[in-house]
Amino acid sequence: MASPIHSLFPYHPFKDLYVLTVALLVSIRAPFWLFYLTPRFLRQHPSWTLRQAFMIQLLKVASHHISLIRSHPHWSLLPGTEKERYERIPPSQKDIYRGVLNDREIKPVEVGGTWYPTTYRPSDTKRKTIILHFHGGAFVVGDGRKSDLGHGAGLLTSHTDCWVFGLQYRISSNPGCRFPAALQDAVTAYQWLLDRGIPASSIIFSGDSAGGNLAITLLRYITDHPGVLPKPKAALLWCAWVNPGQSLKPYACSRNRNYKTDYLEDVFAEWGIRAYAPAPLDANGHYISPMNYPFKCEGVPMWVQFGEAEILADDIVKFAEGMRRIEGNEVDLHEDKGAPHDIFLLGGLLGFHDMAEKMARAMGKWVKEKM
């Protein structure tokens, strides 16, 4: 919980002053971090390079301070630098938004998304399958565009014969975008692909971190409402945030056994879940924190990846094991030794690109087998 002084940071001029102060302090501390981390035995993980150790430390500090200022990312449906690769998607017919999606305040809206590697061409003879991807960012940052999803989308398109559509779903750091806004947008995007004549058997759900949570809850929504939407071909889950409700507990990250080897911070995770599922919503319910609520999803094989060194490792394994125990479910668990959280999205930035490439090659082989 933020202190009274911390509560001033999101507002001007306190925000500008705080950002300048942090930038100055980080610039002073950075050389000392490099010096301290030079001996391998002082690094957070013995297998990490100096660059990896330094970037994890830098991102840990950055995520902490970004969370305190509670930035509201600019929401725009303009094409931007994505140009013709960006498409806008209108809401679908009302009858597909049922149950938890039929909210009094939160309604389906127009959303957008970006195609990778190029604009979708149905006539392409090489790429026949679509990966509908949901980006990570604790439901409060990210937009699925190239500057955000470029690394992850590159892994998917390089190691599969698939098109990737990165959805720009509503993030909860913006007003009026709490749950179930993101899930409504996921349903909208999936139905839009189906309306374009793409069969469900040619669509794979994919999501990293919070986006992995969204992919899981979309699958749950489909199974809870048979006949509304067809099941996809498969699901790819990258470091899925399967238990966000845990982040409401004090020191949920900093008391984790992998806190030293990851960049996730208490204040970032808490910001995410409080924005996504504010009271009186149940942050531990099955549509928000699916870890303890396995469900039958027969016919949709799941690739569940996690990093051995990440804070979410134990939660992801528990989720996968719970899903495996249900007859008919097919869950393949993939562990990357020495990996922090979400190298799918941030491997290039953090210096884990080679590890991410190896991970993606294994995924590509898996997808080929399932298709």
mmCIF file of C-alpha atoms in Angstrom:
data_model
loop_
_atom_site.group_PDB
_atom_site.id
_atom_site.type_symbol
_atom_site.label_atom_id
_atom_site.label_comp_id
_atom_site.label_asym_id
_atom_site.label_seq_id
_atom_site.Cartn_x
_atom_site.Cartn_y
_atom_site.Cartn_z
ATOM 1 C CA MET A 1 0.000 0.000 0.000
ATOM 2 C CA ALA A 2 1.362 3.399 -0.991
ATOM 3 C CA SER A 3 2.267 5.875 1.732
ATOM 4 C CA PRO A 4 0.598 9.338 1.833
ATOM 5 C CA ILE A 5 3.679 10.853 0.197
ATOM 6 C CA HIS A 6 3.750 8.163 -2.506
ATOM 7 C CA SER A 7 0.130 9.000 -3.331
ATOM 8 C CA LEU A 8 1.295 12.418 -4.577
ATOM 9 C CA PHE A 9 3.702 10.991 -7.186
ATOM 10 C CA PRO A 10 1.118 10.420 -9.978
ATOM 11 C CA TYR A 11 0.243 14.123 -10.025
ATOM 12 C CA HIS A 12 2.030 17.125 -11.502
ATOM 13 C CA PRO A 13 4.363 18.751 -10.530
ATOM 14 C CA PHE A 14 5.289 15.989 -8.055
ATOM 15 C CA LYS A 15 5.434 13.423 -10.871
ATOM 16 C CA ASP A 16 7.954 15.406 -12.932
ATOM 17 C CA LEU A 17 10.107 16.144 -9.906
ATOM 18 C CA TYR A 18 10.036 12.508 -8.847
ATOM 19 C CA VAL A 19 11.013 11.249 -12.336
ATOM 20 C CA LEU A 20 13.958 13.655 -12.506
ATOM 21 C CA THR A 21 15.122 12.666 -9.032
ATOM 22 C CA VAL A 22 14.935 8.947 -9.820
ATOM 23 C CA ALA A 23 16.755 9.388 -13.136
ATOM 24 C CA LEU A 24 19.569 11.228 -11.354
ATOM 25 C CA LEU A 25 19.866 8.611 -8.613
ATOM 26 C CA VAL A 26 19.870 5.717 -11.093
ATOM 27 C CA SER A 27 22.576 7.380 -13.199
ATOM 28 C CA ILE A 28 24.708 7.681 -10.055
ATOM 29 C CA ARG A 29 24.063 4.132 -8.882
ATOM 30 C CA ALA A 30 24.440 2.360 -12.242
ATOM 31 C CA PRO A 31 28.281 2.361 -12.289
ATOM 32 C CA PHE A 32 28.317 0.926 -8.773
ATOM 33 C CA TRP A 33 25.906 -1.864 -9.818
ATOM 34 C CA LEU A 34 28.196 -2.733 -12.726
ATOM 35 C CA PHE A 35 31.234 -2.799 -10.464
ATOM 36 C CA TYR A 36 29.483 -4.886 -7.793
ATOM 37 C CA LEU A 37 28.103 -7.418 -10.292
ATOM 38 C CA THR A 38 31.365 -7.950 -12.167
ATOM 39 C CA PRO A 39 32.431 -10.973 -10.038
ATOM 40 C CA ARG A 40 30.187 -13.862 -11.111
ATOM 41 C CA PHE A 41 29.650 -15.060 -7.538
ATOM 42 C CA LEU A 42 27.959 -11.754 -6.666
ATOM 43 C CA ARG A 43 25.395 -11.944 -9.461
ATOM 44 C CA GLN A 44 21.791 -12.832 -8.734
ATOM 45 C CA HIS A 45 22.131 -16.140 -10.612
ATOM 46 C CA PRO A 46 25.431 -17.981 -11.223
ATOM 47 C CA SER A 47 24.654 -18.628 -14.894
ATOM 48 C CA TRP A 48 23.956 -14.987 -15.789
ATOM 49 C CA THR A 49 26.246 -12.722 -17.755
ATOM 50 C CA LEU A 50 27.144 -9.264 -16.455
ATOM 51 C CA ARG A 51 24.667 -7.703 -18.877
ATOM 52 C CA GLN A 52 21.855 -9.955 -17.710
ATOM 53 C CA ALA A 53 22.550 -9.287 -14.030
ATOM 54 C CA PHE A 54 22.786 -5.537 -14.591
ATOM 55 C CA MET A 55 19.612 -5.328 -16.696
ATOM 56 C CA ILE A 56 17.593 -7.313 -14.158
ATOM 57 C CA GLN A 57 18.693 -4.890 -11.442
ATOM 58 C CA LEU A 58 17.897 -1.903 -13.638
ATOM 59 C CA LEU A 59 14.456 -3.182 -14.606
ATOM 60 C CA LYS A 60 13.629 -4.048 -11.002
ATOM 61 C CA VAL A 61 14.302 -0.443 -9.983
ATOM 62 C CA ALA A 62 12.480 0.928 -13.027
ATOM 63 C CA SER A 63 9.338 -1.154 -12.473
ATOM 64 C CA HIS A 64 9.230 -0.053 -8.842
ATOM 65 C CA HIS A 65 9.297 3.631 -9.693
ATOM 66 C CA ILE A 66 6.999 3.371 -12.728
ATOM 67 C CA SER A 67 4.448 1.774 -10.431
ATOM 68 C CA LEU A 68 4.662 4.597 -7.927
ATOM 69 C CA ILE A 69 3.896 7.285 -10.502
ATOM 70 C CA ARG A 70 0.950 5.237 -11.863
ATOM 71 C CA SER A 71 1.377 6.280 -15.487
ATOM 72 C CA HIS A 72 -1.710 6.267 -17.694
ATOM 73 C CA PRO A 73 -0.476 5.128 -21.130
ATOM 74 C CA HIS A 74 -1.902 6.981 -24.102
ATOM 75 C CA TRP A 75 -4.725 4.971 -25.664
ATOM 76 C CA SER A 76 -4.991 5.386 -29.413
ATOM 77 C CA LEU A 77 -6.553 3.399 -32.232
ATOM 78 C CA LEU A 78 -4.583 5.289 -34.870
ATOM 79 C CA PRO A 79 -2.307 3.100 -37.042
ATOM 80 C CA GLY A 80 0.912 4.879 -36.030
ATOM 81 C CA THR A 81 4.154 3.352 -37.255
ATOM 82 C CA GLU A 82 2.397 0.002 -37.786
ATOM 83 C CA LYS A 83 0.502 1.604 -40.729
ATOM 84 C CA GLU A 84 -1.425 -0.989 -42.749
ATOM 85 C CA ARG A 85 -0.487 -3.768 -40.298
ATOM 86 C CA TYR A 86 -2.775 -2.173 -37.708
ATOM 87 C CA GLU A 87 -6.482 -2.995 -37.854
ATOM 88 C CA ARG A 88 -9.450 -1.693 -35.895
ATOM 89 C CA ILE A 89 -12.064 -4.120 -34.636
ATOM 90 C CA PRO A 90 -15.680 -3.160 -33.833
ATOM 91 C CA PRO A 91 -17.567 -4.889 -31.009
ATOM 92 C CA SER A 92 -19.424 -8.034 -32.023
ATOM 93 C CA GLN A 93 -23.079 -8.896 -31.529
ATOM 94 C CA LYS A 94 -24.239 -8.559 -27.933
ATOM 95 C CA ASP A 95 -25.228 -12.185 -27.430
ATOM 96 C CA ILE A 96 -21.607 -13.399 -27.291
ATOM 97 C CA TYR A 97 -20.876 -11.275 -24.196
ATOM 98 C CA ARG A 98 -22.577 -13.384 -21.554
ATOM 99 C CA GLY A 99 -22.240 -14.115 -17.879
ATOM 100 C CA VAL A 100 -19.237 -12.362 -16.395
ATOM 101 C CA LEU A 101 -18.901 -10.237 -19.556
ATOM 102 C CA ASN A 102 -22.396 -8.766 -19.189
ATOM 103 C CA ASP A 103 -21.270 -5.979 -16.866
ATOM 104 C CA ARG A 104 -23.413 -2.972 -15.904
ATOM 105 C CA GLU A 105 -20.564 -0.482 -16.299
ATOM 106 C CA ILE A 106 -17.977 -2.045 -18.605
ATOM 107 C CA LYS A 107 -19.197 -2.503 -22.166
ATOM 108 C CA PRO A 108 -17.544 -3.852 -25.339
ATOM 109 C CA VAL A 109 -15.830 -1.146 -27.385
ATOM 110 C CA GLU A 110 -13.826 -0.838 -30.579
ATOM 111 C CA VAL A 111 -10.270 -2.132 -30.184
ATOM 112 C CA GLY A 112 -7.284 -2.638 -32.452
ATOM 113 C CA GLY A 113 -4.313 -4.840 -33.082
ATOM 114 C CA THR A 114 -1.176 -5.374 -35.129
ATOM 115 C CA TRP A 115 -0.371 -8.097 -37.637
ATOM 116 C CA TYR A 116 3.053 -9.744 -37.746
ATOM 117 C CA PRO A 117 5.214 -10.167 -39.781
ATOM 118 C CA THR A 118 3.144 -8.289 -42.411
ATOM 119 C CA THR A 119 -0.478 -7.479 -43.099
ATOM 120 C CA TYR A 120 -2.586 -10.639 -43.124
ATOM 121 C CA ARG A 121 -3.103 -12.117 -46.592
ATOM 122 C CA PRO A 122 -5.561 -15.039 -46.780
ATOM 123 C CA SER A 123 -4.023 -16.070 -50.111
ATOM 124 C CA ASP A 124 -0.608 -16.723 -48.542
ATOM 125 C CA THR A 125 0.211 -20.388 -49.085
ATOM 126 C CA LYS A 126 2.897 -20.579 -46.392
ATOM 127 C CA ARG A 127 1.137 -19.115 -43.351
ATOM 128 C CA LYS A 128 -2.276 -20.698 -42.725
ATOM 129 C CA THR A 129 -2.573 -20.550 -38.937
ATOM 130 C CA ILE A 130 -3.278 -17.448 -36.845
ATOM 131 C CA ILE A 131 -1.795 -16.860 -33.393
ATOM 132 C CA LEU A 132 -4.007 -14.465 -31.438
ATOM 133 C CA HIS A 133 -1.613 -13.029 -28.880
ATOM 134 C CA PHE A 134 -2.351 -11.099 -25.670
ATOM 135 C CA HIS A 135 0.568 -9.017 -24.393
ATOM 136 C CA GLY A 136 1.806 -8.867 -20.806
ATOM 137 C CA GLY A 137 2.196 -5.907 -18.466
ATOM 138 C CA ALA A 138 0.177 -6.673 -15.296
ATOM 139 C CA PHE A 139 -2.937 -5.367 -17.101
ATOM 140 C CA VAL A 140 -1.624 -1.793 -16.707
ATOM 141 C CA VAL A 141 1.076 -1.372 -19.399
ATOM 142 C CA GLY A 142 1.645 -2.594 -22.955
ATOM 143 C CA ASP A 143 -0.240 -2.321 -26.238
ATOM 144 C CA GLY A 144 0.753 -5.199 -28.545
ATOM 145 C CA ARG A 145 2.443 -2.868 -31.054
ATOM 146 C CA LYS A 146 5.960 -3.372 -32.418
ATOM 147 C CA SER A 147 7.696 -1.342 -29.684
ATOM 148 C CA ASP A 148 6.006 -3.557 -27.098
ATOM 149 C CA LEU A 149 5.531 -6.973 -28.691
ATOM 150 C CA GLY A 150 8.204 -6.897 -31.390
ATOM 151 C CA HIS A 151 10.553 -9.383 -29.706
ATOM 152 C CA GLY A 152 7.855 -11.889 -28.819
ATOM 153 C CA ALA A 153 6.088 -11.642 -32.157
ATOM 154 C CA GLY A 154 9.422 -12.183 -33.882
ATOM 155 C CA LEU A 155 9.914 -15.418 -31.943
ATOM 156 C CA LEU A 156 6.476 -16.649 -32.974
ATOM 157 C CA THR A 157 6.784 -15.795 -36.660
ATOM 158 C CA SER A 158 10.372 -17.059 -36.931
ATOM 159 C CA HIS A 159 9.663 -20.467 -35.425
ATOM 160 C CA THR A 160 6.158 -21.192 -36.745
ATOM 161 C CA ASP A 161 4.426 -20.831 -40.095
ATOM 162 C CA CYS A 162 1.818 -18.598 -38.471
ATOM 163 C CA TRP A 163 0.491 -15.090 -38.704
ATOM 164 C CA VAL A 164 0.434 -13.278 -35.367
ATOM 165 C CA PHE A 165 -2.212 -10.760 -34.377
ATOM 166 C CA GLY A 166 -1.197 -8.766 -31.279
ATOM 167 C CA LEU A 167 -4.355 -7.427 -29.659
ATOM 168 C CA GLN A 168 -4.363 -3.936 -28.153
ATOM 169 C CA TYR A 169 -6.841 -4.709 -25.393
ATOM 170 C CA ARG A 170 -7.923 -2.129 -22.827
ATOM 171 C CA ILE A 171 -5.490 -1.838 -19.921
ATOM 172 C CA SER A 172 -6.725 -1.050 -16.447
ATOM 173 C CA SER A 173 -4.415 1.888 -15.768
ATOM 174 C CA ASN A 174 -6.868 3.869 -17.907
ATOM 175 C CA PRO A 175 -10.208 4.952 -16.377
ATOM 176 C CA GLY A 176 -13.164 2.632 -16.900
ATOM 177 C CA CYS A 177 -11.039 -0.317 -18.036
ATOM 178 C CA ARG A 178 -11.194 -2.706 -15.107
ATOM 179 C CA PHE A 179 -12.186 -6.349 -15.456
ATOM 180 C CA PRO A 180 -13.940 -7.575 -17.601
ATOM 181 C CA ALA A 181 -12.812 -5.014 -20.230
ATOM 182 C CA ALA A 182 -9.758 -7.004 -21.374
ATOM 183 C CA LEU A 183 -11.729 -10.257 -21.568
ATOM 184 C CA GLN A 184 -14.479 -8.537 -23.556
ATOM 185 C CA ASP A 185 -11.805 -7.340 -25.990
ATOM 186 C CA ALA A 186 -10.338 -10.844 -26.266
ATOM 187 C CA VAL A 187 -13.780 -12.202 -27.171
ATOM 188 C CA THR A 188 -14.234 -9.368 -29.675
ATOM 189 C CA ALA A 189 -10.927 -10.156 -31.400
ATOM 190 C CA TYR A 190 -11.555 -13.904 -31.527
ATOM 191 C CA GLN A 191 -15.025 -13.460 -33.016
ATOM 192 C CA TRP A 192 -13.599 -10.975 -35.533
ATOM 193 C CA LEU A 193 -11.115 -13.575 -36.760
ATOM 194 C CA LEU A 194 -13.902 -16.139 -37.052
ATOM 195 C CA ASP A 195 -16.060 -13.643 -38.967
ATOM 196 C CA ARG A 196 -13.237 -13.273 -41.496
ATOM 197 C CA GLY A 197 -13.654 -16.901 -42.393
ATOM 198 C CA ILE A 198 -10.724 -18.210 -40.349
ATOM 199 C CA PRO A 199 -11.769 -21.513 -38.745
ATOM 200 C CA ALA A 200 -11.188 -22.045 -35.033
ATOM 201 C CA SER A 201 -9.049 -25.056 -35.961
ATOM 202 C CA SER A 202 -6.583 -22.578 -37.513
ATOM 203 C CA ILE A 203 -6.370 -20.245 -34.504
ATOM 204 C CA ILE A 204 -3.992 -20.570 -31.541
ATOM 205 C CA PHE A 205 -4.366 -18.474 -28.392
ATOM 206 C CA SER A 206 -1.135 -17.083 -26.952
ATOM 207 C CA GLY A 207 -0.324 -14.797 -24.048
ATOM 208 C CA ASP A 208 2.621 -13.726 -21.919
ATOM 209 C CA SER A 209 2.350 -12.845 -18.211
ATOM 210 C CA ALA A 210 -0.974 -11.001 -17.738
ATOM 211 C CA GLY A 211 -1.736 -11.891 -21.354
ATOM 212 C CA GLY A 212 -1.306 -15.546 -20.435
ATOM 213 C CA ASN A 213 -3.912 -15.019 -17.731
ATOM 214 C CA LEU A 214 -6.191 -13.515 -20.383
ATOM 215 C CA ALA A 215 -5.690 -16.482 -22.730
ATOM 216 C CA ILE A 216 -6.613 -18.864 -19.893
ATOM 217 C CA THR A 217 -9.736 -16.927 -18.934
ATOM 218 C CA LEU A 218 -10.825 -16.717 -22.577
ATOM 219 C CA LEU A 219 -10.556 -20.513 -22.763
ATOM 220 C CA ARG A 220 -12.544 -20.746 -19.555
ATOM 221 C CA TYR A 221 -15.231 -18.430 -20.910
ATOM 222 C CA ILE A 222 -15.544 -20.601 -24.022
ATOM 223 C CA THR A 223 -15.905 -23.801 -21.982
ATOM 224 C CA ASP A 224 -18.348 -22.166 -19.536
ATOM 225 C CA HIS A 225 -20.589 -21.058 -22.420
ATOM 226 C CA PRO A 226 -20.759 -23.976 -24.850
ATOM 227 C CA GLY A 227 -22.094 -23.083 -28.267
ATOM 228 C CA VAL A 228 -21.211 -19.390 -28.050
ATOM 229 C CA LEU A 229 -17.644 -19.633 -29.367
ATOM 230 C CA PRO A 230 -15.716 -22.636 -30.704
ATOM 231 C CA LYS A 231 -12.539 -23.865 -29.051
ATOM 232 C CA PRO A 232 -9.234 -22.847 -30.666
ATOM 233 C CA LYS A 233 -6.631 -25.302 -31.936
ATOM 234 C CA ALA A 234 -4.167 -24.815 -29.044
ATOM 235 C CA ALA A 235 -2.870 -22.356 -26.444
ATOM 236 C CA LEU A 236 0.621 -21.002 -25.769
ATOM 237 C CA LEU A 237 1.119 -19.659 -22.245
ATOM 238 C CA TRP A 238 4.345 -17.763 -21.516
ATOM 239 C CA CYS A 239 5.039 -17.105 -17.810
ATOM 240 C CA ALA A 240 1.299 -16.728 -17.253
ATOM 241 C CA TRP A 241 0.231 -14.619 -14.252
ATOM 242 C CA VAL A 242 -2.126 -17.277 -12.902
ATOM 243 C CA ASN A 243 -2.571 -15.932 -9.368
ATOM 244 C CA PRO A 244 -2.841 -12.103 -9.395
ATOM 245 C CA GLY A 245 -4.930 -12.102 -6.221
ATOM 246 C CA GLN A 246 -1.832 -13.210 -4.298
ATOM 247 C CA SER A 247 -0.333 -9.769 -4.969
ATOM 248 C CA LEU A 248 -2.797 -8.168 -2.569
ATOM 249 C CA LYS A 249 -0.909 -9.803 0.290
ATOM 250 C CA PRO A 250 1.951 -7.751 1.805
ATOM 251 C CA TYR A 251 5.390 -8.568 0.357
ATOM 252 C CA ALA A 252 4.004 -11.221 -2.013
ATOM 253 C CA CYS A 253 6.963 -10.762 -4.364
ATOM 254 C CA SER A 254 9.744 -9.810 -1.969
ATOM 255 C CA ARG A 255 9.141 -12.881 0.222
ATOM 256 C CA ASN A 256 9.179 -15.232 -2.755
ATOM 257 C CA ARG A 257 12.103 -17.662 -2.978
ATOM 258 C CA ASN A 258 12.985 -16.255 -6.422
ATOM 259 C CA TYR A 259 12.781 -12.575 -5.571
ATOM 260 C CA LYS A 260 16.542 -12.150 -5.937
ATOM 261 C CA THR A 261 16.565 -13.588 -9.466
ATOM 262 C CA ASP A 262 13.616 -11.686 -10.905
ATOM 263 C CA TYR A 263 12.662 -8.084 -11.631
ATOM 264 C CA LEU A 264 9.030 -8.203 -10.467
ATOM 265 C CA GLU A 265 8.305 -5.906 -7.544
ATOM 266 C CA ASP A 266 5.514 -5.854 -4.933
ATOM 267 C CA VAL A 267 4.333 -2.384 -5.890
ATOM 268 C CA PHE A 268 4.056 -3.244 -9.607
ATOM 269 C CA ALA A 269 2.063 -6.425 -9.068
ATOM 270 C CA GLU A 270 -0.181 -4.713 -6.508
ATOM 271 C CA TRP A 271 -0.817 -1.807 -8.881
ATOM 272 C CA GLY A 272 -1.822 -4.285 -11.569
ATOM 273 C CA ILE A 273 -4.324 -6.299 -9.564
ATOM 274 C CA ARG A 274 -5.856 -3.303 -7.775
ATOM 275 C CA ALA A 275 -6.454 -1.594 -11.121
ATOM 276 C CA TYR A 276 -7.707 -4.752 -12.849
ATOM 277 C CA ALA A 277 -9.941 -6.037 -10.076
ATOM 278 C CA PRO A 278 -10.779 -3.196 -7.657
ATOM 279 C CA ALA A 279 -13.113 -3.859 -4.741
ATOM 280 C CA PRO A 280 -15.753 -5.215 -4.588
ATOM 281 C CA LEU A 281 -14.542 -7.547 -7.364
ATOM 282 C CA ASP A 282 -13.083 -10.804 -6.063
ATOM 283 C CA ALA A 283 -9.424 -10.734 -7.082
ATOM 284 C CA ASN A 284 -9.138 -14.413 -6.120
ATOM 285 C CA GLY A 285 -12.047 -15.573 -8.261
ATOM 286 C CA HIS A 286 -11.671 -18.096 -11.062
ATOM 287 C CA TYR A 287 -11.882 -15.515 -13.873
ATOM 288 C CA ILE A 288 -9.114 -13.375 -12.378
ATOM 289 C CA SER A 289 -6.836 -15.817 -10.533
ATOM 290 C CA PRO A 290 -7.254 -19.179 -12.298
ATOM 291 C CA MET A 291 -4.446 -21.046 -10.499
ATOM 292 C CA ASN A 292 -6.705 -22.800 -8.009
ATOM 293 C CA TYR A 293 -9.574 -23.395 -10.443
ATOM 294 C CA PRO A 294 -8.598 -26.017 -13.028
ATOM 295 C CA PHE A 295 -11.206 -26.695 -15.697
ATOM 296 C CA LYS A 296 -11.819 -29.208 -18.453
ATOM 297 C CA CYS A 297 -10.481 -27.986 -21.787
ATOM 298 C CA GLU A 298 -10.419 -31.163 -23.833
ATOM 299 C CA GLY A 299 -9.205 -30.767 -27.379
ATOM 300 C CA VAL A 300 -7.063 -27.687 -26.709
ATOM 301 C CA PRO A 301 -3.460 -28.712 -25.995
ATOM 302 C CA MET A 302 -1.557 -26.195 -23.871
ATOM 303 C CA TRP A 303 2.106 -25.199 -23.996
ATOM 304 C CA VAL A 304 2.915 -23.819 -20.537
ATOM 305 C CA GLN A 305 6.332 -22.142 -20.282
ATOM 306 C CA PHE A 306 8.018 -20.602 -17.235
ATOM 307 C CA GLY A 307 11.431 -19.461 -16.063
ATOM 308 C CA GLU A 308 13.172 -21.422 -13.332
ATOM 309 C CA ALA A 309 14.360 -18.181 -11.702
ATOM 310 C CA GLU A 310 11.091 -16.234 -11.846
ATOM 311 C CA ILE A 311 8.758 -15.327 -9.008
ATOM 312 C CA LEU A 312 5.756 -16.943 -10.702
ATOM 313 C CA ALA A 313 7.451 -20.342 -11.189
ATOM 314 C CA ASP A 314 5.711 -22.227 -8.378
ATOM 315 C CA ASP A 315 2.284 -20.780 -9.248
ATOM 316 C CA ILE A 316 2.624 -21.765 -12.909
ATOM 317 C CA VAL A 317 3.660 -25.326 -12.032
ATOM 318 C CA LYS A 318 0.694 -25.615 -9.655
ATOM 319 C CA PHE A 319 -1.686 -24.378 -12.346
ATOM 320 C CA ALA A 320 -0.289 -26.810 -14.925
ATOM 321 C CA GLU A 321 -0.448 -29.753 -12.548
ATOM 322 C CA GLY A 322 -4.045 -28.915 -11.655
ATOM 323 C CA MET A 323 -5.037 -28.779 -15.313
ATOM 324 C CA ARG A 324 -3.226 -32.053 -16.007
ATOM 325 C CA ARG A 325 -5.254 -33.887 -13.364
ATOM 326 C CA ILE A 326 -8.468 -33.319 -15.290
ATOM 327 C CA GLU A 327 -9.166 -36.143 -17.716
ATOM 328 C CA GLY A 328 -8.930 -35.097 -21.340
ATOM 329 C CA ASN A 329 -6.666 -32.085 -20.791
ATOM 330 C CA GLU A 330 -3.280 -32.019 -22.519
ATOM 331 C CA VAL A 331 -0.671 -29.812 -20.839
ATOM 332 C CA ASP A 332 3.021 -29.674 -21.766
ATOM 333 C CA LEU A 333 5.163 -27.874 -19.183
ATOM 334 C CA HIS A 334 8.387 -26.234 -20.387
ATOM 335 C CA GLU A 335 10.971 -24.899 -17.903
ATOM 336 C CA ASP A 336 13.815 -22.590 -18.922
ATOM 337 C CA LYS A 337 16.734 -22.917 -16.518
ATOM 338 C CA GLY A 338 18.047 -19.631 -15.173
ATOM 339 C CA ALA A 339 15.333 -17.565 -16.868
ATOM 340 C CA PRO A 340 13.593 -14.671 -15.090
ATOM 341 C CA HIS A 341 10.021 -13.644 -15.815
ATOM 342 C CA ASP A 342 8.817 -13.300 -19.418
ATOM 343 C CA ILE A 343 11.877 -13.615 -21.633
ATOM 344 C CA PHE A 344 9.332 -14.038 -24.427
ATOM 345 C CA LEU A 345 8.548 -10.323 -24.197
ATOM 346 C CA LEU A 346 11.774 -8.914 -22.724
ATOM 347 C CA GLY A 347 14.496 -11.395 -23.636
ATOM 348 C CA GLY A 348 16.053 -9.019 -26.149
ATOM 349 C CA LEU A 349 16.147 -6.111 -23.705
ATOM 350 C CA LEU A 350 17.475 -8.157 -20.792
ATOM 351 C CA GLY A 351 20.148 -10.095 -22.675
ATOM 352 C CA PHE A 352 18.288 -13.436 -22.745
ATOM 353 C CA HIS A 353 17.650 -13.499 -26.492
ATOM 354 C CA ASP A 354 19.601 -16.721 -27.103
ATOM 355 C CA MET A 355 17.655 -18.472 -24.353
ATOM 356 C CA ALA A 356 14.399 -17.117 -25.776
ATOM 357 C CA GLU A 357 15.346 -18.399 -29.234
ATOM 358 C CA LYS A 358 15.989 -21.876 -27.835
ATOM 359 C CA MET A 359 12.646 -21.744 -26.032
ATOM 360 C CA ALA A 360 10.888 -20.638 -29.232
ATOM 361 C CA ARG A 361 12.449 -23.446 -31.258
ATOM 362 C CA ALA A 362 10.990 -25.953 -28.816
ATOM 363 C CA MET A 363 7.615 -24.208 -29.076
ATOM 364 C CA GLY A 364 7.779 -24.279 -32.874
ATOM 365 C CA LYS A 365 8.379 -28.012 -32.876
ATOM 366 C CA TRP A 366 5.457 -28.450 -30.482
ATOM 367 C CA VAL A 367 3.122 -26.357 -32.646
ATOM 368 C CA LYS A 368 4.101 -28.304 -35.770
ATOM 369 C CA GLU A 369 3.235 -31.562 -34.012
ATOM 370 C CA LYS A 370 -0.151 -30.248 -32.881
ATOM 371 C CA MET A 371 -1.135 -28.738 -36.228
#
